[in-house]
Amino acid sequence: MNFLSNIENRIVNMLTLEHYNNLEREKIKFGVRLILNDIWKIIIIYLIAILLDCFFITFFTHIVFFILRQVCLGFHFQNNFVCLLMSILAFPIGVIIIKDIHLSIEWLILFTGAMSLFLFIFSPIGTSKRPVFNYKHRQYLKKKIAFRLFVLWLCFIFIPSSRIFIFYGITLQLISVLTQKFVGGKENV
């Protein structure tokens, strides 16, 4: 961890101007720490994906999840280690399992449609750190969710090899939303 602390300090020193006060310096330090922490998790997840020979399908599924995550919000783990562990299970290991599931197109359309509908109904769901501020904000996010699901459905229709991974990414985001709804605490707004 000393190596990461050195990198963090160097970046903070580069970004901090002389006239910044302690509060501004701490904000920069906190932001740098968050970014480095996320980069470290991404490197670990994708190194595992490379070792398991599933880099591209992990990346694609992660993109589907991330596109929805930005507007659907949902559960966040409070511990970085648990977050990393669950991300490894959900992405490289999960896609290895899901890629060998062969569903007929009818079942895949039915399951993906059901997951999309449930995701639209239950999302967005805020957390204490990423709240849904009011009814207008909720409606704004709902429109974005509808548009993003529409784009994913276009990909589902026109890129047959992506279908199972789109289904899986939507399902992972639905699990995050439902976990926040039923376990994560009181929903705001």
Coordinates of N, CA, C and O in Angstrom, one line a residue, residues 47-183:
L47 N -7.6 -8.4 -15.3 CA -6.5 -9.3 -15.3 C -7.1 -10.7 -15.1 O -6.7 -11.7 -15.8
I48 N -8.1 -10.9 -14.2 CA -8.7 -12.2 -14.1 C -9.5 -12.6 -15.3 O -9.4 -13.7 -15.8
A49 N -10.1 -11.6 -16.0 CA -10.8 -11.9 -17.2 C -9.9 -12.3 -18.3 O -10.2 -13.3 -19.1
I50 N -8.7 -11.7 -18.4 CA -7.7 -12.2 -19.3 C -7.2 -13.6 -19.0 O -7.1 -14.4 -19.9
L51 N -7.0 -13.9 -17.7 CA -6.5 -15.2 -17.3 C -7.6 -16.3 -17.7 O -7.3 -17.4 -18.0
L52 N -8.9 -15.9 -17.6 CA -10.0 -16.8 -17.8 C -10.4 -16.8 -19.3 O -11.3 -17.4 -19.7
D53 N -9.6 -16.0 -20.1 CA -9.9 -15.9 -21.6 C -11.3 -15.4 -21.8 O -12.0 -16.0 -22.7
C54 N -11.8 -14.4 -21.1 CA -13.1 -13.9 -21.3 C -13.1 -12.3 -21.3 O -14.1 -11.7 -20.8
F55 N -12.0 -11.7 -21.7 CA -11.9 -10.3 -21.6 C -13.0 -9.5 -22.3 O -13.6 -8.6 -21.7
F56 N -13.2 -9.8 -23.6 CA -14.1 -9.1 -24.4 C -15.6 -9.2 -23.9 O -16.3 -8.3 -23.9
I57 N -16.0 -10.5 -23.6 CA -17.3 -10.6 -23.1 C -17.5 -10.0 -21.7 O -18.6 -9.5 -21.4
T58 N -16.5 -10.0 -20.9 CA -16.5 -9.3 -19.6 C -16.7 -7.8 -19.8 O -17.5 -7.2 -19.2
F59 N -15.9 -7.3 -20.7 CA -15.9 -5.9 -21.0 C -17.3 -5.5 -21.6 O -17.9 -4.5 -21.1
F60 N -17.9 -6.3 -22.5 CA -19.2 -6.0 -23.1 C -20.2 -6.0 -22.0 O -21.1 -5.1 -21.9
T61 N -20.2 -7.0 -21.2 CA -21.2 -7.1 -20.1 C -21.1 -6.0 -19.1 O -22.1 -5.4 -18.6
H62 N -19.9 -5.6 -18.8 CA -19.6 -4.5 -17.9 C -20.1 -3.2 -18.5 O -20.7 -2.4 -17.7
I63 N -20.0 -3.0 -19.8 CA -20.5 -1.8 -20.4 C -22.0 -1.8 -20.3 O -22.6 -0.7 -20.0
V64 N -22.7 -2.9 -20.6 CA -24.1 -2.9 -20.5 C -24.5 -2.6 -19.0 O -25.4 -1.7 -18.8
F65 N -23.9 -3.2 -18.0 CA -24.2 -2.9 -16.6 C -23.9 -1.4 -16.3 O -24.8 -0.8 -15.7
F66 N -22.8 -0.9 -16.8 CA -22.4 0.5 -16.5 C -23.4 1.5 -17.1 O -23.8 2.5 -16.5
I67 N -23.8 1.2 -18.3 CA -24.8 2.1 -19.0 C -26.1 2.2 -18.2 O -26.6 3.3 -18.1
L68 N -26.5 1.1 -17.6 CA -27.7 1.2 -16.8 C -27.5 1.7 -15.4 O -28.3 2.4 -14.8
R69 N -26.3 1.3 -14.9 CA -26.0 1.7 -13.5 C -26.0 3.2 -13.3 O -26.4 3.7 -12.2
Q70 N -25.6 4.0 -14.3 CA -25.5 5.4 -14.2 C -26.9 6.0 -13.9 O -27.0 7.1 -13.2
V71 N -27.9 5.5 -14.5 CA -29.3 6.0 -14.3 C -30.2 5.3 -13.4 O -31.2 5.8 -12.9
C72 N -30.0 4.0 -13.3 CA -30.8 3.2 -12.4 C -30.4 3.2 -11.0 O -31.2 3.0 -10.1
L73 N -29.1 3.6 -10.7 CA -28.5 3.6 -9.4 C -28.6 2.2 -8.8 O -28.3 1.3 -9.5
G74 N -28.8 2.1 -7.5 CA -28.9 0.8 -6.9 C -27.8 0.6 -5.8 O -27.1 1.5 -5.4
F75 N -27.7 -0.6 -5.3 CA -27.0 -1.0 -4.2 C -25.5 -0.8 -4.4 O -24.9 -1.1 -5.5
H76 N -24.8 -0.3 -3.3 CA -23.3 -0.2 -3.3 C -22.8 -1.0 -2.1 O -23.4 -0.8 -1.0
F77 N -21.8 -1.8 -2.2 CA -21.2 -2.4 -1.1 C -20.4 -1.4 -0.2 O -19.8 -0.5 -0.8
Q78 N -20.5 -1.5 1.1 CA -19.8 -0.6 1.9 C -18.3 -0.9 2.1 O -17.6 0.0 2.6
N79 N -17.9 -2.0 1.7 CA -16.5 -2.5 1.9 C -15.9 -2.7 0.5 O -16.5 -3.4 -0.3
N80 N -14.7 -2.1 0.2 CA -14.1 -2.2 -1.1 C -13.7 -3.7 -1.4 O -13.8 -4.1 -2.6
F81 N -13.3 -4.4 -0.4 CA -12.9 -5.8 -0.7 C -14.1 -6.6 -1.1 O -14.1 -7.4 -2.0
V82 N -15.3 -6.4 -0.4 CA -16.5 -7.1 -0.8 C -16.9 -6.7 -2.2 O -17.4 -7.5 -3.0
C83 N -16.8 -5.4 -2.5 CA -17.2 -4.9 -3.8 C -16.3 -5.6 -4.9 O -16.8 -6.1 -5.9
L84 N -15.0 -5.7 -4.6 CA -14.1 -6.3 -5.6 C -14.4 -7.8 -5.7 O -14.5 -8.3 -6.9
L85 N -14.7 -8.5 -4.7 CA -15.0 -9.9 -4.7 C -16.3 -10.1 -5.5 O -16.3 -11.0 -6.4
M86 N -17.3 -9.4 -5.2 CA -18.6 -9.5 -5.9 C -18.5 -9.2 -7.4 O -19.1 -9.8 -8.2
S87 N -17.6 -8.2 -7.7 CA -17.4 -7.8 -9.1 C -16.7 -8.9 -9.8 O -17.0 -9.2 -11.0
I88 N -15.8 -9.6 -9.2 CA -15.1 -10.7 -9.8 C -16.0 -11.8 -10.1 O -16.1 -12.4 -11.1
L89 N -16.9 -12.1 -9.1 CA -17.9 -13.2 -9.2 C -18.9 -12.8 -10.3 O -19.3 -13.7 -11.1
A90 N -19.3 -11.6 -10.3 CA -20.4 -11.2 -11.3 C -19.9 -11.0 -12.7 O -20.6 -11.4 -13.7
F91 N -18.7 -10.5 -12.9 CA -18.2 -10.3 -14.2 C -17.4 -11.4 -14.8 O -17.9 -12.2 -15.6
P92 N -16.1 -11.5 -14.5 CA -15.4 -12.6 -15.3 C -15.9 -14.0 -15.0 O -16.1 -14.8 -15.9
I93 N -16.2 -14.3 -13.8 CA -16.7 -15.7 -13.4 C -18.1 -15.8 -13.9 O -18.5 -16.9 -14.5
G94 N -18.9 -14.8 -13.7 CA -20.3 -14.9 -14.2 C -20.5 -15.0 -15.7 O -21.3 -15.8 -16.1
V95 N -19.7 -14.3 -16.4 CA -19.8 -14.4 -17.9 C -19.3 -15.8 -18.4 O -19.8 -16.3 -19.4
I96 N -18.3 -16.4 -17.7 CA -17.9 -17.7 -18.0 C -19.0 -18.7 -17.9 O -19.2 -19.6 -18.8
I97 N -19.8 -18.5 -16.8 CA -20.9 -19.4 -16.6 C -22.0 -19.1 -17.6 O -22.6 -20.1 -18.2
I98 N -22.4 -17.9 -17.8 CA -23.5 -17.5 -18.6 C -23.3 -17.8 -20.1 O -24.2 -18.1 -20.8
K99 N -22.0 -17.7 -20.6 CA -21.8 -17.9 -22.0 C -22.1 -19.3 -22.5 O -22.4 -19.5 -23.7
D100 N -22.1 -20.3 -21.6 CA -22.4 -21.6 -22.0 C -23.9 -22.0 -21.8 O -24.3 -23.1 -22.0
I101 N -24.7 -21.0 -21.4 CA -26.1 -21.3 -21.4 C -26.7 -21.0 -22.7 O -26.6 -19.9 -23.3
H102 N -27.4 -22.0 -23.3 CA -28.0 -21.8 -24.6 C -29.5 -21.9 -24.5 O -30.1 -22.9 -24.2
L103 N -30.1 -20.7 -24.6 CA -31.5 -20.6 -24.6 C -32.0 -20.3 -26.0 O -31.3 -19.7 -26.8
S104 N -33.2 -20.8 -26.3 CA -33.8 -20.5 -27.6 C -34.1 -19.0 -27.6 O -34.2 -18.3 -26.6
I105 N -34.2 -18.4 -28.8 CA -34.4 -17.0 -29.0 C -35.7 -16.6 -28.3 O -35.8 -15.5 -27.7
E106 N -36.7 -17.4 -28.3 CA -38.0 -17.1 -27.7 C -37.8 -16.9 -26.2 O -38.3 -15.9 -25.6
W107 N -37.1 -17.8 -25.5 CA -36.9 -17.7 -24.1 C -36.0 -16.6 -23.7 O -36.2 -15.9 -22.7
L108 N -35.0 -16.3 -24.5 CA -34.1 -15.2 -24.3 C -34.8 -13.9 -24.4 O -34.6 -13.0 -23.6
I109 N -35.7 -13.8 -25.4 CA -36.5 -12.5 -25.6 C -37.4 -12.4 -24.4 O -37.5 -11.3 -23.8
L110 N -38.0 -13.5 -24.0 CA -39.0 -13.4 -22.8 C -38.2 -13.0 -21.5 O -38.7 -12.1 -20.8
F111 N -37.1 -13.7 -21.2 CA -36.4 -13.4 -20.0 C -35.8 -11.9 -20.0 O -35.9 -11.2 -19.0
T112 N -35.2 -11.6 -21.2 CA -34.6 -10.2 -21.3 C -35.7 -9.2 -21.2 O -35.6 -8.1 -20.5
G113 N -36.9 -9.4 -21.8 CA -38.0 -8.5 -21.7 C -38.5 -8.4 -20.3 O -38.8 -7.2 -19.8
A114 N -38.6 -9.5 -19.6 CA -39.1 -9.4 -18.2 C -38.1 -8.7 -17.3 O -38.5 -7.8 -16.5
M115 N -36.8 -8.9 -17.5 CA -35.8 -8.2 -16.7 C -35.8 -6.7 -17.0 O -35.7 -5.9 -16.1
S116 N -36.0 -6.4 -18.3 CA -36.0 -5.0 -18.7 C -37.2 -4.3 -18.1 O -37.1 -3.1 -17.6
L117 N -38.4 -4.9 -18.1 CA -39.6 -4.4 -17.6 C -39.5 -4.2 -16.1 O -39.8 -3.1 -15.6
F118 N -39.0 -5.2 -15.3 CA -38.8 -5.0 -13.9 C -37.8 -3.9 -13.6 O -38.0 -3.2 -12.6
L119 N -36.8 -3.8 -14.3 CA -35.8 -2.8 -14.1 C -36.4 -1.4 -14.3 O -36.2 -0.5 -13.5
F120 N -37.2 -1.3 -15.4 CA -37.8 0.0 -15.6 C -38.8 0.4 -14.5 O -38.9 1.5 -14.0
I121 N -39.6 -0.6 -14.0 CA -40.6 -0.4 -12.9 C -39.9 0.0 -11.6 O -40.3 1.0 -11.0
F122 N -38.8 -0.7 -11.2 CA -38.2 -0.4 -9.9 C -37.1 0.6 -9.9 O -36.7 1.1 -8.8
S123 N -36.7 1.1 -11.1 CA -35.6 2.1 -11.1 C -36.2 3.4 -11.4 O -37.2 3.6 -12.0
P124 N -35.5 4.5 -11.0 CA -34.2 4.5 -10.3 C -34.5 4.3 -8.8 O -35.5 4.7 -8.3
I125 N -33.5 3.8 -8.1 CA -33.6 3.7 -6.7 C -32.3 4.3 -6.1 O -31.2 3.8 -6.4
G126 N -32.4 5.4 -5.3 CA -31.2 6.0 -4.8 C -30.7 5.4 -3.5 O -31.3 4.6 -2.9
T127 N -29.5 5.9 -3.2 CA -28.9 5.5 -1.9 C -28.5 6.8 -1.2 O -28.8 7.9 -1.7
S128 N -28.0 6.7 0.0 CA -27.6 7.9 0.7 C -26.5 8.7 0.0 O -26.5 9.9 0.0
K129 N -25.7 8.0 -0.7 CA -24.6 8.7 -1.4 C -25.0 9.1 -2.8 O -24.4 10.1 -3.4
R130 N -25.9 8.4 -3.4 CA -26.4 8.8 -4.8 C -28.0 8.8 -4.7 O -28.6 7.9 -5.2
P131 N -28.5 9.9 -4.2 CA -29.9 10.0 -4.0 C -30.7 10.4 -5.3 O -30.1 11.0 -6.2
V132 N -32.0 10.0 -5.3 CA -32.9 10.6 -6.2 C -33.5 11.8 -5.5 O -34.2 11.6 -4.5
F133 N -33.3 13.0 -6.0 CA -33.6 14.2 -5.2 C -35.1 14.5 -5.1 O -35.5 14.9 -4.1
N134 N -35.8 14.3 -6.2 CA -37.2 14.7 -6.2 C -37.9 14.0 -7.3 O -37.3 13.3 -8.1
Y135 N -39.2 14.3 -7.5 CA -40.0 13.7 -8.5 C -39.5 14.0 -9.9 O -39.4 13.2 -10.8
K136 N -39.1 15.3 -10.1 CA -38.6 15.7 -11.4 C -37.3 15.0 -11.8 O -37.1 14.6 -12.9
H137 N -36.4 14.8 -10.8 CA -35.2 14.1 -11.0 C -35.5 12.6 -11.3 O -34.9 12.0 -12.2
R138 N -36.5 12.0 -10.6 CA -36.9 10.6 -10.9 C -37.4 10.5 -12.3 O -37.0 9.6 -13.0
Q139 N -38.2 11.4 -12.8 CA -38.8 11.4 -14.1 C -37.6 11.5 -15.2 O -37.7 10.9 -16.2
Y140 N -36.7 12.4 -14.9 CA -35.5 12.6 -15.8 C -34.8 11.3 -15.9 O -34.4 10.9 -17.0
L141 N -34.5 10.6 -14.8 CA -33.8 9.4 -14.8 C -34.6 8.3 -15.5 O -34.0 7.5 -16.3
K142 N -35.9 8.3 -15.3 CA -36.8 7.3 -16.0 C -36.7 7.4 -17.5 O -36.6 6.4 -18.2
K143 N -36.7 8.6 -18.0 CA -36.5 8.8 -19.5 C -35.2 8.3 -20.0 O -35.1 7.7 -21.0
K144 N -34.1 8.6 -19.2 CA -32.8 8.1 -19.6 C -32.8 6.5 -19.5 O -32.2 5.9 -20.4
I145 N -33.4 5.9 -18.5 CA -33.5 4.5 -18.4 C -34.2 3.9 -19.7 O -33.7 3.0 -20.3
A146 N -35.3 4.5 -20.0 CA -36.1 4.0 -21.2 C -35.3 4.1 -22.5 O -35.2 3.2 -23.2
F147 N -34.6 5.2 -22.7 CA -33.7 5.4 -23.8 C -32.6 4.4 -23.9 O -32.3 3.7 -24.9
R148 N -31.9 4.2 -22.7 CA -30.8 3.2 -22.7 C -31.3 1.8 -22.9 O -30.6 1.0 -23.6
L149 N -32.4 1.4 -22.3 CA -32.9 0.1 -22.6 C -33.3 -0.1 -24.0 O -33.1 -1.1 -24.6
F150 N -33.9 1.0 -24.7 CA -34.2 0.9 -26.1 C -32.9 0.7 -26.9 O -32.9 -0.2 -27.8
V151 N -31.8 1.4 -26.6 CA -30.6 1.2 -27.3 C -30.1 -0.2 -27.1 O -29.6 -0.9 -28.1
L152 N -30.1 -0.7 -25.9 CA -29.7 -2.1 -25.6 C -30.5 -3.1 -26.4 O -30.0 -4.1 -26.9
W153 N -31.8 -2.8 -26.5 CA -32.7 -3.7 -27.3 C -32.3 -3.7 -28.8 O -32.4 -4.7 -29.4
L154 N -32.0 -2.6 -29.3 CA -31.5 -2.5 -30.7 C -30.3 -3.4 -30.8 O -30.2 -4.1 -31.8
C155 N -29.3 -3.3 -29.9 CA -28.1 -4.2 -29.9 C -28.6 -5.6 -29.8 O -28.0 -6.5 -30.5
F156 N -29.5 -5.9 -29.0 CA -30.0 -7.3 -28.8 C -30.6 -7.8 -30.1 O -30.3 -9.0 -30.5
I157 N -31.3 -7.0 -30.8 CA -31.9 -7.4 -32.1 C -30.9 -7.6 -33.2 O -30.9 -8.6 -33.9
F158 N -30.0 -6.6 -33.3 CA -29.1 -6.6 -34.5 C -27.7 -7.2 -34.2 O -26.9 -7.4 -35.2
I159 N -27.4 -7.6 -33.0 CA -26.1 -8.3 -32.7 C -26.4 -9.6 -32.0 O -26.3 -9.6 -30.7
P160 N -26.8 -10.6 -32.7 CA -27.2 -11.9 -32.0 C -26.2 -12.4 -31.0 O -26.6 -13.0 -30.0
S161 N -24.9 -12.3 -31.3 CA -23.9 -12.8 -30.4 C -23.8 -12.1 -29.0 O -23.2 -12.6 -28.1
S162 N -24.5 -11.0 -28.9 CA -24.4 -10.2 -27.7 C -25.6 -10.5 -26.8 O -25.7 -10.0 -25.6
R163 N -26.6 -11.2 -27.3 CA -27.9 -11.3 -26.6 C -27.8 -11.8 -25.1 O -28.3 -11.3 -24.2
I164 N -27.0 -12.9 -24.9 CA -27.0 -13.5 -23.6 C -26.3 -12.5 -22.6 O -26.6 -12.4 -21.5
F165 N -25.3 -11.7 -23.1 CA -24.6 -10.8 -22.3 C -25.4 -9.5 -22.0 O -25.2 -9.0 -20.9
I166 N -26.2 -9.1 -22.9 CA -27.1 -8.0 -22.6 C -28.1 -8.5 -21.6 O -28.4 -7.8 -20.6
F167 N -28.7 -9.7 -21.7 CA -29.6 -10.2 -20.7 C -28.9 -10.3 -19.4 O -29.5 -9.8 -18.4
Y168 N -27.7 -10.7 -19.3 CA -26.9 -10.8 -18.1 C -26.6 -9.5 -17.4 O -26.8 -9.3 -16.2
G169 N -26.2 -8.5 -18.2 CA -26.0 -7.2 -17.7 C -27.2 -6.5 -17.2 O -27.2 -5.9 -16.1
I170 N -28.3 -6.7 -17.9 CA -29.6 -6.1 -17.4 C -30.0 -6.8 -16.1 O -30.4 -6.2 -15.1
T171 N -29.8 -8.1 -16.0 CA -30.1 -8.9 -14.8 C -29.3 -8.5 -13.6 O -29.8 -8.3 -12.5
L172 N -28.0 -8.3 -13.8 CA -27.1 -7.8 -12.7 C -27.6 -6.5 -12.2 O -27.6 -6.2 -11.0
Q173 N -28.0 -5.5 -13.1 CA -28.4 -4.2 -12.6 C -29.8 -4.4 -11.9 O -30.0 -3.7 -10.9
L174 N -30.6 -5.2 -12.4 CA -31.9 -5.5 -11.6 C -31.6 -6.0 -10.2 O -32.3 -5.6 -9.3
I175 N -30.7 -6.9 -10.1 CA -30.3 -7.4 -8.8 C -29.8 -6.3 -7.9 O -30.2 -6.2 -6.7
S176 N -29.0 -5.4 -8.4 CA -28.5 -4.3 -7.7 C -29.7 -3.4 -7.2 O -29.7 -2.9 -6.0
V177 N -30.6 -3.1 -8.1 CA -31.8 -2.3 -7.7 C -32.6 -2.9 -6.7 O -33.1 -2.3 -5.7
L178 N -32.9 -4.2 -6.9 CA -33.8 -4.9 -5.9 C -33.1 -5.1 -4.6 O -33.8 -5.0 -3.5
T179 N -31.8 -5.3 -4.6 CA -31.1 -5.4 -3.3 C -31.2 -4.1 -2.6 O -31.4 -4.1 -1.4
Q180 N -31.0 -3.0 -3.3 CA -31.2 -1.7 -2.6 C -32.6 -1.5 -2.1 O -32.8 -1.0 -1.0
K181 N -33.6 -1.9 -2.8 CA -35.0 -1.7 -2.5 C -35.3 -2.5 -1.2 O -36.0 -2.0 -0.3
F182 N -34.9 -3.8 -1.2 CA -35.3 -4.6 -0.1 C -34.3 -4.8 1.1 O -34.7 -5.2 2.2
V183 N -33.0 -4.5 0.8 CA -32.0 -4.7 1.9 C -31.3 -3.4 2.2 O -30.9 -3.2 3.3

